[in-house]
Structures are given as C-alpha cells and as structure tokens.
XYZ file of N, CA and C in Angstrom:
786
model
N -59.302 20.576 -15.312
C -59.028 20.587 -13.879
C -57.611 20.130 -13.637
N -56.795 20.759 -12.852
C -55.523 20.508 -12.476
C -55.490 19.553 -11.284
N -54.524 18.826 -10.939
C -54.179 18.186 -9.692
C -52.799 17.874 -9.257
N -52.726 18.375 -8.693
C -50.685 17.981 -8.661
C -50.843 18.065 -6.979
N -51.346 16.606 -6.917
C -51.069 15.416 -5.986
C -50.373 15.982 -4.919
N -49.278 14.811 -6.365
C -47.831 14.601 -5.965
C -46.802 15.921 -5.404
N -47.142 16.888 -6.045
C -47.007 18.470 -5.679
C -47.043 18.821 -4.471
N -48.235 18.849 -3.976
C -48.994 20.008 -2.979
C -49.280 18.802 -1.595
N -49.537 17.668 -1.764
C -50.284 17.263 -0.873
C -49.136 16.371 0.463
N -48.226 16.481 -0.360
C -47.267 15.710 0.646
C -46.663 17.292 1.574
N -46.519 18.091 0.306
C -45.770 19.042 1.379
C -46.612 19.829 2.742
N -47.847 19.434 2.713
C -49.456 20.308 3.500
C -49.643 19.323 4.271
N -49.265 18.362 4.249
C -50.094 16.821 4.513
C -51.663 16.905 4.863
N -52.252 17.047 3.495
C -53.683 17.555 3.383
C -54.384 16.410 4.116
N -54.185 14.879 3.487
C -54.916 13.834 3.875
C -54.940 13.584 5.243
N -53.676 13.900 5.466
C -53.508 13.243 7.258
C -53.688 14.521 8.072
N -54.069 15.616 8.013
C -54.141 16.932 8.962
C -55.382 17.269 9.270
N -55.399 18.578 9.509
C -56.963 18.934 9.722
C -57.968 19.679 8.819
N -56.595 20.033 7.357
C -57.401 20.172 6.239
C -58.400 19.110 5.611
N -58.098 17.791 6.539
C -58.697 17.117 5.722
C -60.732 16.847 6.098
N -60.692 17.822 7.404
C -62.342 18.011 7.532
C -62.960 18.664 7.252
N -62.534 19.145 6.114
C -63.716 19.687 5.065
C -63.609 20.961 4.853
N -63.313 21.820 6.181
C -63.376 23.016 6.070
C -63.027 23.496 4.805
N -61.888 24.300 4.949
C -60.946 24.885 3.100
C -62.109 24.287 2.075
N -62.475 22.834 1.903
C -62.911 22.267 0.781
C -64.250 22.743 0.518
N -64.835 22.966 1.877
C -66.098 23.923 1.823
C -66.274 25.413 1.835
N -65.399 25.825 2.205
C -65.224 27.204 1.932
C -65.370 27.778 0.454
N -64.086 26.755 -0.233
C -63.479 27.056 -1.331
C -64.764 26.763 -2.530
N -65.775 25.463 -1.976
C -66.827 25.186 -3.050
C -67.721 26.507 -2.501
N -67.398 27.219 -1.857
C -68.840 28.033 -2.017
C -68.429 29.569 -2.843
N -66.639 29.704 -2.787
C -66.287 30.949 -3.532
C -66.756 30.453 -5.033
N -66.578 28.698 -5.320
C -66.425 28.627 -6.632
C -67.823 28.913 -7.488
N -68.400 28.755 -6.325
C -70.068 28.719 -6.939
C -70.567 30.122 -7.094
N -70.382 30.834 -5.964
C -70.120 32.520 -6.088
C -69.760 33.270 -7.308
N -68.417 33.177 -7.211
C -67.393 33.592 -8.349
C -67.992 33.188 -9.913
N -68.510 31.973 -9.819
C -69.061 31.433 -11.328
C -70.226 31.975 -11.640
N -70.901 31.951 -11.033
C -72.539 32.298 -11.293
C -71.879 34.453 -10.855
N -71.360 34.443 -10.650
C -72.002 35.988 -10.413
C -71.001 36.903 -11.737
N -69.693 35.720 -12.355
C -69.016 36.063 -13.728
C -70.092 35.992 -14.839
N -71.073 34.746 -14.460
C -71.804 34.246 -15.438
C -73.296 35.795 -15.733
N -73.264 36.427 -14.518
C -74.536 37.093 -15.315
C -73.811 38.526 -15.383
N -72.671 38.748 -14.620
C -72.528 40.186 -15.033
C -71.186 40.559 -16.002
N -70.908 39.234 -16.624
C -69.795 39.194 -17.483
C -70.204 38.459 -18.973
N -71.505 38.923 -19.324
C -71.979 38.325 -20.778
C -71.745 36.399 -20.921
N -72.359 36.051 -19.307
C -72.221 34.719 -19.623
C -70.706 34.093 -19.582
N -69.823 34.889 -19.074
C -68.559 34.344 -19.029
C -68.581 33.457 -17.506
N -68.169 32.172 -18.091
C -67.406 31.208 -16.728
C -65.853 31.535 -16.461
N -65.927 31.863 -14.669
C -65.080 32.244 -14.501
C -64.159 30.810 -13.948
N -64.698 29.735 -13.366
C -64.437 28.216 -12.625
C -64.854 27.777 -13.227
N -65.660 27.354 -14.315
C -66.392 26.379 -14.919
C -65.419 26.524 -16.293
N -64.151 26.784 -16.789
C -63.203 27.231 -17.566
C -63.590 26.700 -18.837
N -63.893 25.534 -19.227
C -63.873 24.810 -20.482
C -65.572 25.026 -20.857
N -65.907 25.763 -20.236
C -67.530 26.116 -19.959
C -67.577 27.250 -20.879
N -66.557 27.875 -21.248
C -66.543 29.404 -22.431
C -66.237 28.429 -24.095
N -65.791 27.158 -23.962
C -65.769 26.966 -25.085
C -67.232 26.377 -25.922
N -67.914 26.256 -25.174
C -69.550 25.991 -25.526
C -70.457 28.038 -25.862
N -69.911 28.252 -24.634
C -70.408 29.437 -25.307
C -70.043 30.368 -26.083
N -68.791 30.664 -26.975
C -68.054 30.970 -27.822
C -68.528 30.450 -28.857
N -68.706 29.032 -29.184
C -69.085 28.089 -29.431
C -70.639 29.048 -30.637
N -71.513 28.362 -29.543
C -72.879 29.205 -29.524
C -72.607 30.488 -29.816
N -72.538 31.290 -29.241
C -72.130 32.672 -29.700
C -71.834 33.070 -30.887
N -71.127 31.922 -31.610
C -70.684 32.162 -32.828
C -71.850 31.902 -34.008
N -72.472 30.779 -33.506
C -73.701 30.602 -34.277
C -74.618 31.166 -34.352
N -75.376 32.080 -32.839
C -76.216 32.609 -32.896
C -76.494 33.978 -33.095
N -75.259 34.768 -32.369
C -75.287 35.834 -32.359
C -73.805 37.029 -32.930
N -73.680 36.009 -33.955
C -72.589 36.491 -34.954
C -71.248 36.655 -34.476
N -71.103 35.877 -33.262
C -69.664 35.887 -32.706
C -69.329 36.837 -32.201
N -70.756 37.618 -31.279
C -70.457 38.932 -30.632
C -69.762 38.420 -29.079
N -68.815 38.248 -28.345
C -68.396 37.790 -27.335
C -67.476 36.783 -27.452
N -67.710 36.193 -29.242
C -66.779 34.565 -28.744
C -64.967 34.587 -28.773
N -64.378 36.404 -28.811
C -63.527 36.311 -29.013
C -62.904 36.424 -27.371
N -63.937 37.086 -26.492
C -63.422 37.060 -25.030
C -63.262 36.048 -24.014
N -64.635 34.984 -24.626
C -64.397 33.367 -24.209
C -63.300 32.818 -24.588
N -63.313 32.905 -25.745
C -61.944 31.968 -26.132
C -60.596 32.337 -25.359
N -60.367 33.530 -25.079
C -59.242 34.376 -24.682
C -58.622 33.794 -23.104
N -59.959 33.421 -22.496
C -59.870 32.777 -21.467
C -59.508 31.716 -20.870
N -59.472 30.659 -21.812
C -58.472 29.613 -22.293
C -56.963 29.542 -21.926
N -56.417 30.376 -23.077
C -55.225 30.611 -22.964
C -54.516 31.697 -21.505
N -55.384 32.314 -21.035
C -55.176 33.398 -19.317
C -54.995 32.445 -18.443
N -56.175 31.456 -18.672
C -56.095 30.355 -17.362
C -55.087 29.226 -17.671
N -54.350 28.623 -18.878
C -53.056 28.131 -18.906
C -52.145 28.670 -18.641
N -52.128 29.765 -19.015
C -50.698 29.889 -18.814
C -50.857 30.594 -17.067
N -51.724 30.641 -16.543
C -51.887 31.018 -15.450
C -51.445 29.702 -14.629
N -51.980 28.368 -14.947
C -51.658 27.076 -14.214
C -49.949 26.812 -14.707
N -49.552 27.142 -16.065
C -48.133 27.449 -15.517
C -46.909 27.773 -15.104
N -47.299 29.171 -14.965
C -46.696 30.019 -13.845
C -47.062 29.398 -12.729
N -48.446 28.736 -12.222
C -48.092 28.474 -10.824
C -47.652 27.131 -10.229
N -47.546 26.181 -11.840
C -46.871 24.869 -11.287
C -45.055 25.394 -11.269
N -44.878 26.388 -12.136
C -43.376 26.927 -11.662
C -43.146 27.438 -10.213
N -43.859 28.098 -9.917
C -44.138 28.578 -8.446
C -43.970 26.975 -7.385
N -44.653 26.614 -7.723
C -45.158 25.416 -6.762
C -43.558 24.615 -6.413
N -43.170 24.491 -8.346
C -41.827 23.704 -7.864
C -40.803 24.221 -7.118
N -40.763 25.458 -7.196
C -40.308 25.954 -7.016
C -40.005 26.258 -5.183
N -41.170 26.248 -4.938
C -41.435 26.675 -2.920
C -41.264 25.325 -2.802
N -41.347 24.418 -3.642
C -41.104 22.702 -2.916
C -39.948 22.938 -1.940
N -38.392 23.591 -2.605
C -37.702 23.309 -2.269
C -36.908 24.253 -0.597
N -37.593 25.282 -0.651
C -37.257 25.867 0.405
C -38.968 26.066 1.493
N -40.076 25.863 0.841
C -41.091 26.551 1.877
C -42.244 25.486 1.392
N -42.093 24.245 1.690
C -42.874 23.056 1.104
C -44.416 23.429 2.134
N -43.770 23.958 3.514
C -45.146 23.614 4.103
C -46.113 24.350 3.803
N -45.431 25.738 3.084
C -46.597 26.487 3.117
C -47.085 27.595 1.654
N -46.889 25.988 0.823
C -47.415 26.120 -0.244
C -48.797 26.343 -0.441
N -49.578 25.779 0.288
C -50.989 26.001 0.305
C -51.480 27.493 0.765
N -50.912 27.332 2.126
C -51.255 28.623 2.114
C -50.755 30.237 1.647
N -49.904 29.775 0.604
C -49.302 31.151 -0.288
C -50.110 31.142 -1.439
N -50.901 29.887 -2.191
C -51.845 29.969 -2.798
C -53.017 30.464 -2.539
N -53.161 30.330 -1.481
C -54.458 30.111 -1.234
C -54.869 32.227 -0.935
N -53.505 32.753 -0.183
C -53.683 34.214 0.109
C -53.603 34.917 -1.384
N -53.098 34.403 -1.826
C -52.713 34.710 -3.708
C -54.431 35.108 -4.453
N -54.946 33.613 -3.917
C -56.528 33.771 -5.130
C -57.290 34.788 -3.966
N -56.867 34.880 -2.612
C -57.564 36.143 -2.029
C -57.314 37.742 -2.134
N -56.297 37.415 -2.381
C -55.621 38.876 -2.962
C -56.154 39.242 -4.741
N -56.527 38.106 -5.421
C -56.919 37.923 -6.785
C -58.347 38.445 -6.879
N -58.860 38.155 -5.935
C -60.461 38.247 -5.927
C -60.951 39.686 -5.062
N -60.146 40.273 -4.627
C -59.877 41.399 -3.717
C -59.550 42.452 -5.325
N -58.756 42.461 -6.163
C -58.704 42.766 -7.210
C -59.718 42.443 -8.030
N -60.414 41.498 -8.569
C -61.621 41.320 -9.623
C -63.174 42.262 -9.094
N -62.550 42.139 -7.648
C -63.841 43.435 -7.182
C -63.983 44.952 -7.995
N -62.321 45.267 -7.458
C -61.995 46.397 -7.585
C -61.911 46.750 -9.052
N -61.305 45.570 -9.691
C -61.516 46.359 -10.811
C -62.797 45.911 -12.230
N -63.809 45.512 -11.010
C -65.340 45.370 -11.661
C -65.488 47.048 -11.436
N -65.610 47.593 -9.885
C -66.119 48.760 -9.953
C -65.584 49.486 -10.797
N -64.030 50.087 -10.760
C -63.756 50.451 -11.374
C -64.083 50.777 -13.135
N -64.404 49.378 -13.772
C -64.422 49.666 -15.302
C -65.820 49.336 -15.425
N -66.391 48.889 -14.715
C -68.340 48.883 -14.840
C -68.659 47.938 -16.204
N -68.128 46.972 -16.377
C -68.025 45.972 -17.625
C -69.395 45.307 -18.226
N -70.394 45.071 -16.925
C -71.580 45.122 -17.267
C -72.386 46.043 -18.326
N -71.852 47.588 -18.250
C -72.582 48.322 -18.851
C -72.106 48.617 -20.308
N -70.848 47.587 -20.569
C -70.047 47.658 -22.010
C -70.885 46.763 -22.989
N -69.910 45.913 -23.381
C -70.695 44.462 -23.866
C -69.701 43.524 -24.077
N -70.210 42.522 -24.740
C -69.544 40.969 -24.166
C -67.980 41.014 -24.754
N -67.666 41.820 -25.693
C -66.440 41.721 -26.769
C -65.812 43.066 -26.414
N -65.899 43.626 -25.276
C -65.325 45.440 -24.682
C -64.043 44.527 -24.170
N -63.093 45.329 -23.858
C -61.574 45.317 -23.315
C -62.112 45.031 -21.540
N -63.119 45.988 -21.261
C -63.003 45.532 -19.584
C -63.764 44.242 -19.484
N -64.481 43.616 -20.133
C -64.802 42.325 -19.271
C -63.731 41.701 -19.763
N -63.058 41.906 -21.096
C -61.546 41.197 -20.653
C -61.057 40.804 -19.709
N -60.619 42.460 -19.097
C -59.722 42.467 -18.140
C -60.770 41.786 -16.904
N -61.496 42.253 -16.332
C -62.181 41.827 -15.608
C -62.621 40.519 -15.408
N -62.798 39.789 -16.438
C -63.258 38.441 -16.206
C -61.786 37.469 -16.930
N -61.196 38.121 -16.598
C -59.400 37.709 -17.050
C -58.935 37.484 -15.621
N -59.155 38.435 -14.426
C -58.897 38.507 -13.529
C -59.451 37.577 -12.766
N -60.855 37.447 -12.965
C -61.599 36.268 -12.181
C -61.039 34.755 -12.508
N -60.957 34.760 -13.920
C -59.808 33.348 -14.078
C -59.190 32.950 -13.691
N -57.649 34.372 -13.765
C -56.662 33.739 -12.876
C -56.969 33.572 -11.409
N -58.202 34.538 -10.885
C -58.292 33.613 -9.492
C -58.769 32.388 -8.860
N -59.197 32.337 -10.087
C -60.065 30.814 -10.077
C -59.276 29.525 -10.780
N -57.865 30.108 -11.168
C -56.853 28.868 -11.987
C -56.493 28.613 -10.789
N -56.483 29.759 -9.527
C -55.443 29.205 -8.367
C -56.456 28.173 -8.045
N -57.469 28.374 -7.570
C -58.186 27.978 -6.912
C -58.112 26.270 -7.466
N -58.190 26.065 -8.874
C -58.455 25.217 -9.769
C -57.258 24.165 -9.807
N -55.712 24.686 -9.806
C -54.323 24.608 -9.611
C -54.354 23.119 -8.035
N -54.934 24.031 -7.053
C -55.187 23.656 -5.797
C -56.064 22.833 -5.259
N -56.764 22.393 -6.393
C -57.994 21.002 -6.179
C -57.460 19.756 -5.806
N -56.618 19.526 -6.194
C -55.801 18.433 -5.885
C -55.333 18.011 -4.992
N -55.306 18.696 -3.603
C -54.950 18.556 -2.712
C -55.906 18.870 -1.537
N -57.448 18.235 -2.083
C -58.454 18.662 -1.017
C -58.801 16.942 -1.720
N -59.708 16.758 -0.344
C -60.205 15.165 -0.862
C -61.277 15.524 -1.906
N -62.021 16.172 -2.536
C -62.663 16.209 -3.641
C -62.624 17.836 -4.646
N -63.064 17.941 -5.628
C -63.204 19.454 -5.948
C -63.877 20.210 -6.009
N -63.351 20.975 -5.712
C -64.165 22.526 -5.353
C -64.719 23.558 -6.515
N -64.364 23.083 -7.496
C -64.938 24.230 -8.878
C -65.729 23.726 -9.335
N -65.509 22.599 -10.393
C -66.496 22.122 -11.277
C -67.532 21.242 -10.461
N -68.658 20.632 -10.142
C -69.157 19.620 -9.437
C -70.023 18.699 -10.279
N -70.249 18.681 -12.021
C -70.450 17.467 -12.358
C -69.249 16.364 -11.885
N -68.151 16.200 -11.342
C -67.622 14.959 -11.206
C -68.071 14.668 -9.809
N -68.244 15.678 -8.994
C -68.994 15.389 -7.499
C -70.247 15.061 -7.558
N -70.893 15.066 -8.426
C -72.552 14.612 -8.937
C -72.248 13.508 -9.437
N -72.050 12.932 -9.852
C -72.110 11.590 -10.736
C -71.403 10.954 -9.567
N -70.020 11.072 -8.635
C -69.673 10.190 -7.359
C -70.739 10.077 -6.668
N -71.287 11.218 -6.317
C -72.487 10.992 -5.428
C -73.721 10.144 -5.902
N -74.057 10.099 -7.310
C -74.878 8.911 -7.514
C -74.466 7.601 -7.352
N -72.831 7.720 -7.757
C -72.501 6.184 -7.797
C -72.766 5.960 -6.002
N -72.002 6.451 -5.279
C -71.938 6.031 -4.176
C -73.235 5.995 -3.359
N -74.647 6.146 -3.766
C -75.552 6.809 -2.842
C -76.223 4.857 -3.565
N -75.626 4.979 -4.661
C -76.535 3.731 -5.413
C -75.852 2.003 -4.542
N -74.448 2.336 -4.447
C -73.683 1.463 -3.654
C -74.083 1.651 -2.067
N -74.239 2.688 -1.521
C -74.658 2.496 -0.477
C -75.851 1.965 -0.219
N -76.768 1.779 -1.136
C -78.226 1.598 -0.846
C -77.881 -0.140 -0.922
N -77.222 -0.681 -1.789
C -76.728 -1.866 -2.330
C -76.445 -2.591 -0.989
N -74.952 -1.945 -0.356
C -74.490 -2.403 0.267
C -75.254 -2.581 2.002
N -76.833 -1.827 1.922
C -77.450 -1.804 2.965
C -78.305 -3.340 3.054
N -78.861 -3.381 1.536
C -79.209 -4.934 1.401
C -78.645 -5.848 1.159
N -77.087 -5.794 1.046
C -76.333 -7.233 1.261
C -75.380 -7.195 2.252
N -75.807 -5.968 3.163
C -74.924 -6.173 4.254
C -73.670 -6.237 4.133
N -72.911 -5.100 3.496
C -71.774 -5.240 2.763
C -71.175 -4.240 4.083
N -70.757 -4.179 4.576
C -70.048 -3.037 6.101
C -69.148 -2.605 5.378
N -68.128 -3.139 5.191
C -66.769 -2.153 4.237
C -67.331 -1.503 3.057
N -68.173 -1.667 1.933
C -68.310 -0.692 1.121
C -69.637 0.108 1.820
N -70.359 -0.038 2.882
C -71.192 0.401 3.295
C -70.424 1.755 4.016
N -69.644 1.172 4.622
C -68.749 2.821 5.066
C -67.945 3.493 4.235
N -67.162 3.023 3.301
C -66.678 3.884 2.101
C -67.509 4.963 1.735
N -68.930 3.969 1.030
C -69.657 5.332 0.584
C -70.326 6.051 1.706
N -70.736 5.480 2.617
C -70.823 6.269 3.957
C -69.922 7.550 3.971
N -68.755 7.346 3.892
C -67.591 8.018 4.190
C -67.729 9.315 2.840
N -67.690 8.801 1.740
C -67.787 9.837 0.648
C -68.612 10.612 0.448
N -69.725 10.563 0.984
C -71.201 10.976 0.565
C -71.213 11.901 1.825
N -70.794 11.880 2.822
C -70.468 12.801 4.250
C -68.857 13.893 3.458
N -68.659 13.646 2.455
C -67.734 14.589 2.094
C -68.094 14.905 0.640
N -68.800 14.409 0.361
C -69.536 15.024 -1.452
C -70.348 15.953 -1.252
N -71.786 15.644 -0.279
C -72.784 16.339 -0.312
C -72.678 17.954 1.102
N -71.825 18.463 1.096
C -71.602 19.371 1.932
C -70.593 20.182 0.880
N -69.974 19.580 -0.019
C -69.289 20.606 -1.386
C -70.035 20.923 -1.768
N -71.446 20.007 -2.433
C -71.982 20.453 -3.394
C -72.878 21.346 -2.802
N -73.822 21.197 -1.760
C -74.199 22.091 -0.896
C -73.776 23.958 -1.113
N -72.562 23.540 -0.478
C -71.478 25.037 -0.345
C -71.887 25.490 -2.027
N -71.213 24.878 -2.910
C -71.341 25.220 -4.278
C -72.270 25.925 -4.635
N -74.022 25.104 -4.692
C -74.830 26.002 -5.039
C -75.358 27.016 -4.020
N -75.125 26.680 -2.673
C -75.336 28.049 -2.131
C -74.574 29.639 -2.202
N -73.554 29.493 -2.710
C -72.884 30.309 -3.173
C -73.436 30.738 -4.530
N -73.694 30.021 -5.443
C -73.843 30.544 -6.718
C -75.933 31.389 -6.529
N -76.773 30.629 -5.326
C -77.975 31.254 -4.568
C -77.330 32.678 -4.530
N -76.805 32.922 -3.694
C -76.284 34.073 -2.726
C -75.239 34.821 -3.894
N -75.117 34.557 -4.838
C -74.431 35.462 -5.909
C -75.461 36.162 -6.605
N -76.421 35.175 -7.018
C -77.653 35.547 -7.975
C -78.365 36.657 -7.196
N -78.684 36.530 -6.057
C -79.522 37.198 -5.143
C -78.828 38.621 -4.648
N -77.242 38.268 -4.653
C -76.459 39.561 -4.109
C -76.303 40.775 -5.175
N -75.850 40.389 -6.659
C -76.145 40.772 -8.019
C -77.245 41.224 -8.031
N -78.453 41.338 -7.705
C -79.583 41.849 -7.786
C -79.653 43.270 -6.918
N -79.487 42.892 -5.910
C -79.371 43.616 -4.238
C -78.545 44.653 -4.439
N -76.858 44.529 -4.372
C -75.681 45.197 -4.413
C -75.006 45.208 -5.361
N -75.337 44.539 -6.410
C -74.396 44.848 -7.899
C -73.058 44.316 -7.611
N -72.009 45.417 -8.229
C -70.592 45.068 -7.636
C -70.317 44.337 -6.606
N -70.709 45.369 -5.716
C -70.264 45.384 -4.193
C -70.363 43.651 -3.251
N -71.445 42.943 -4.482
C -71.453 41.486 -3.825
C -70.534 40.694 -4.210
N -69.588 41.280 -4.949
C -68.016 40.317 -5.285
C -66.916 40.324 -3.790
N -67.228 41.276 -3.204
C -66.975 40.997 -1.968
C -67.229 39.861 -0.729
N -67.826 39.281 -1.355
C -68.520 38.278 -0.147
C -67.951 37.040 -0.442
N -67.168 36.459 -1.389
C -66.128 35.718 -1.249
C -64.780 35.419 -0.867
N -64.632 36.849 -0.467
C -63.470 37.478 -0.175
C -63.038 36.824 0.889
N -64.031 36.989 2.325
C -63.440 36.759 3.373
C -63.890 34.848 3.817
N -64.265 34.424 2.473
C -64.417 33.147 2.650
C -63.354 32.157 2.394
N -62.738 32.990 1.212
C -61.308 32.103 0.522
C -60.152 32.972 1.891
N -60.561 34.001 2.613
C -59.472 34.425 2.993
C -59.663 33.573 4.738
N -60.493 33.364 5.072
C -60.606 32.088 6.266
C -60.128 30.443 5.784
N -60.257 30.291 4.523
C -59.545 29.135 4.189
C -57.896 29.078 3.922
N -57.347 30.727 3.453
C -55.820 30.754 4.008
C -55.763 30.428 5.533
N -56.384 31.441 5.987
C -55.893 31.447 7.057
C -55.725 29.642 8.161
N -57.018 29.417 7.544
C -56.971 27.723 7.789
C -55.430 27.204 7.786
N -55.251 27.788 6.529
C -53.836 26.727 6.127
C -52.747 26.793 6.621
N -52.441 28.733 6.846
C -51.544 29.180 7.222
C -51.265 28.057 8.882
N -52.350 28.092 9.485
C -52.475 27.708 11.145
C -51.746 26.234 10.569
N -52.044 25.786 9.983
C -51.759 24.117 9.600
C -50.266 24.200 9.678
N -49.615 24.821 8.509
C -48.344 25.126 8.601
C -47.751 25.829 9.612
N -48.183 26.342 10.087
C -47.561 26.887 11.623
C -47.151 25.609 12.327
N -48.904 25.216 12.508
C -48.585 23.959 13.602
C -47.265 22.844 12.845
N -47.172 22.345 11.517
C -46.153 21.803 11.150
C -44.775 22.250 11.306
N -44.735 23.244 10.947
C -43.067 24.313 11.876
C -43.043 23.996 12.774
N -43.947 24.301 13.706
C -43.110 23.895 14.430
C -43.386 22.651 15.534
N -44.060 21.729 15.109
C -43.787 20.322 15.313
C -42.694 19.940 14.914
N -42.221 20.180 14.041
C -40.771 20.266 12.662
C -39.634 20.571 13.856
N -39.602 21.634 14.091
C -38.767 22.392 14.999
C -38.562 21.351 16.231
N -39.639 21.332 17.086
C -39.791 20.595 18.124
C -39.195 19.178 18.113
N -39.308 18.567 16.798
C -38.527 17.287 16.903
C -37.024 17.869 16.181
N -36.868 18.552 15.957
C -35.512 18.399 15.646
C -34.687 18.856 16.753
N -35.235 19.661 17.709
C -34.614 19.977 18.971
C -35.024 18.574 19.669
N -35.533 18.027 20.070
C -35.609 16.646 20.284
C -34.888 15.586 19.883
N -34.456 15.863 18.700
C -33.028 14.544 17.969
C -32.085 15.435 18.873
N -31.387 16.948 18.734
C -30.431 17.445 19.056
C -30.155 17.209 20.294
N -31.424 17.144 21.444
C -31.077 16.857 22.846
C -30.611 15.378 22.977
N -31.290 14.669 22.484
C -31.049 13.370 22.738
C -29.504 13.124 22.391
N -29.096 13.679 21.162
C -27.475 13.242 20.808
C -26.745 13.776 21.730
C-alpha cells in the first residue's frame, strides 16, 4: 500500500475540506471491492487491489496446478510498481505548478483506466482463454494499473480504500476500546473511537458491497458489469475536481484581497 501523505494531502487539503466526509473514501471502497472480486473470478483468480494477494496465488498455483497461471500473477507485481512510479513522478511533478488538483487528475486517470479494462475485457474475452493467455495479461494488467492509482491515492483519505484487513483489525481495536472506555467513563478515548468506527465501518461496508454486486453482476451481465464502477470512481473525481475549484478560487479571492488592500 502506498501513502504519500506528505505528497497529496497538503496540496487537496484532504483532512481539513470536505473530502474529509467520507464521500471519495466511500465511493472509492466500493470500486475497490468491485474491481477485486469481479478480477478475482473472471481473471483466473487474479487480484486486481488486493496486489500482494497474486503472490499467494502464484505461490499455490505453482504447487498445485503445475504453475499454470503463476507466471501472470507474478507479472503483476512488477505493472503495479512501476505503475506507483510513474505516478509518484507525476505527483512531484504537478506539486509544482497544479498542487490543487492533484487529486483530482488522479482520480479522472483510474476512471479513464477502468473505462479501458471494460473495453478491453470485451474486446479480448480473457475469461474464455486461460490463466497464462496474453489477454488476461493485458486485461488484468490494466485493472492494476487502475487500481495502483487508486492504491497511489490512499493516503490522502482518512483510511483505505483497497485492502481492508488493516480497517478490520482498527475496527476491532477501537470497538474493544470503545466498549472499555464506556465502563470507565473515559469521554476522550470514548469519542476517538466513536469518531473512527463512524469512519471504518461505512468503508468496509462500501467494500463488500461492491465485491456483493460484482459477484452477482458477473453472473447477470458478464462483461458489461465492469461498468458499474465506472461512474462511481468517476463521481469521486468529480468530488475532487469541485474541491479544487472551490480552492482556486478562494486562492484567487484572497489574493485579490491582499492586492486591494495594498
């Protein structure tokens, strides 16, 4: 999992804005859950967000079934690095002229990414190959890099949106402290985890309902249900884009405000 903080979050001002109510963070956990579970059954078990999740099954693969697939897992590895960095070059890069609206050039990027992993599911029909064919390569190569953005960009939401064992285990700690802090009357850690557990359990939520509604859409519409994340990551640009607007030109507004005053 990537996080670059220090990167992304000063230039968005994720913590202090209105990214910081959840929206994007829920959006984004429900593409991840989508996107994973619907790579996972029509891409020979390939994780497309769950990234370090192909080295178990490569892994396996190799043991059980003669290493039919474990050369396309592994492959995935190296797509989604060097995918994170090209886009920490990117990132440093917009620091310096277009800081505010780094997020949301990412964020239209993994929608434009996933707008492509549709197209070119239909296109090469990878399901009907097998696990070690060139198109779930390409195909579940594609879902990576849209899911490195996605992955790239965790860092700048108050929790993450791909993987959710680390949002499972917070949520025990904090559900166990809150119960704690109800019988010793603890008010400050009583609202902390108050506070976390009102922003854990609505990711994880999003998460597996997405990966529900993948399983179920895969059945229903085949392809055609890779679409339905589409316009979920593409309402969480648009989220961002509005954010950075409103920062322009607040930006603007006070600097014509120093200028009048001098």
């Amino acid at each position: 999992m990537v996080a670059l903080r220090g990167d992304l979050a000063s230039p968005v001002d994720v913590r202090d804005g209105p990214l910081r109510k959840l929206h994007v963070l829920v959006l984004l956990s429900f593409t991840a859950g989508f996107v994973d579970t619907a790579g996972f059954i029509l891409l020979f078990e390939l994780f497309t967000a769950h990234i370090t999740g192909n080295i178990v099954i490569a892994l396996a693969d190799i043991v059980h079934r003669g290493g039919v697939g474990a050369l396309t897992a592994f492959l995935m590895l190296p797509i989604f690095a060097v995918t994170v960095v090209l886009l920490t070059l990117l990132v440093d890069t917009l620091r310096l002229t277009l800081r505010r609206w780094i997020l949301a050039i990412l964020l239209s990027l993994q929608t434009l990414l996933l707008i492509l992993f549709f197209v070119a599911a239909i296109l090469l029909d990878p399901s009907a190959t097998s696990a070690s064919s060139w198109q779930v390569i390409v195909v579940g190569g594609i879902g990576v890099i849209a899911m490195a953005v996605q992955n790239t960009i965790a860092g700048v939401l108050p929790k993450h949106s791909t993987v959710m064992t680390g949002n499972s285990t917070n949520t025990i700690i904090h559900a166990v402290r809150w119960i704690r802090a109800r019988r010793t009357r603890n008010a400050s850690q009583l609202a902390k985890s108050r506070g976390e557990l009102r922003t854990l359990w609505p990711t994880m939520c999003a998460f597996a309902l997405g990966g529900a509604i993948a399983a179920i859409g895969i059945v229903t519409m085949g392809y055609w249900c890779l679409l339905v994340p589409v316009p979920t990551t593409a309402a969480a640009a648009l989220r961002a884009i509005g954010v950075s607007l409103e920062g322009s030109l607040k930006a603007e507004e006070a600097g014509v405000g120093v200028t009048n005053d001098n």
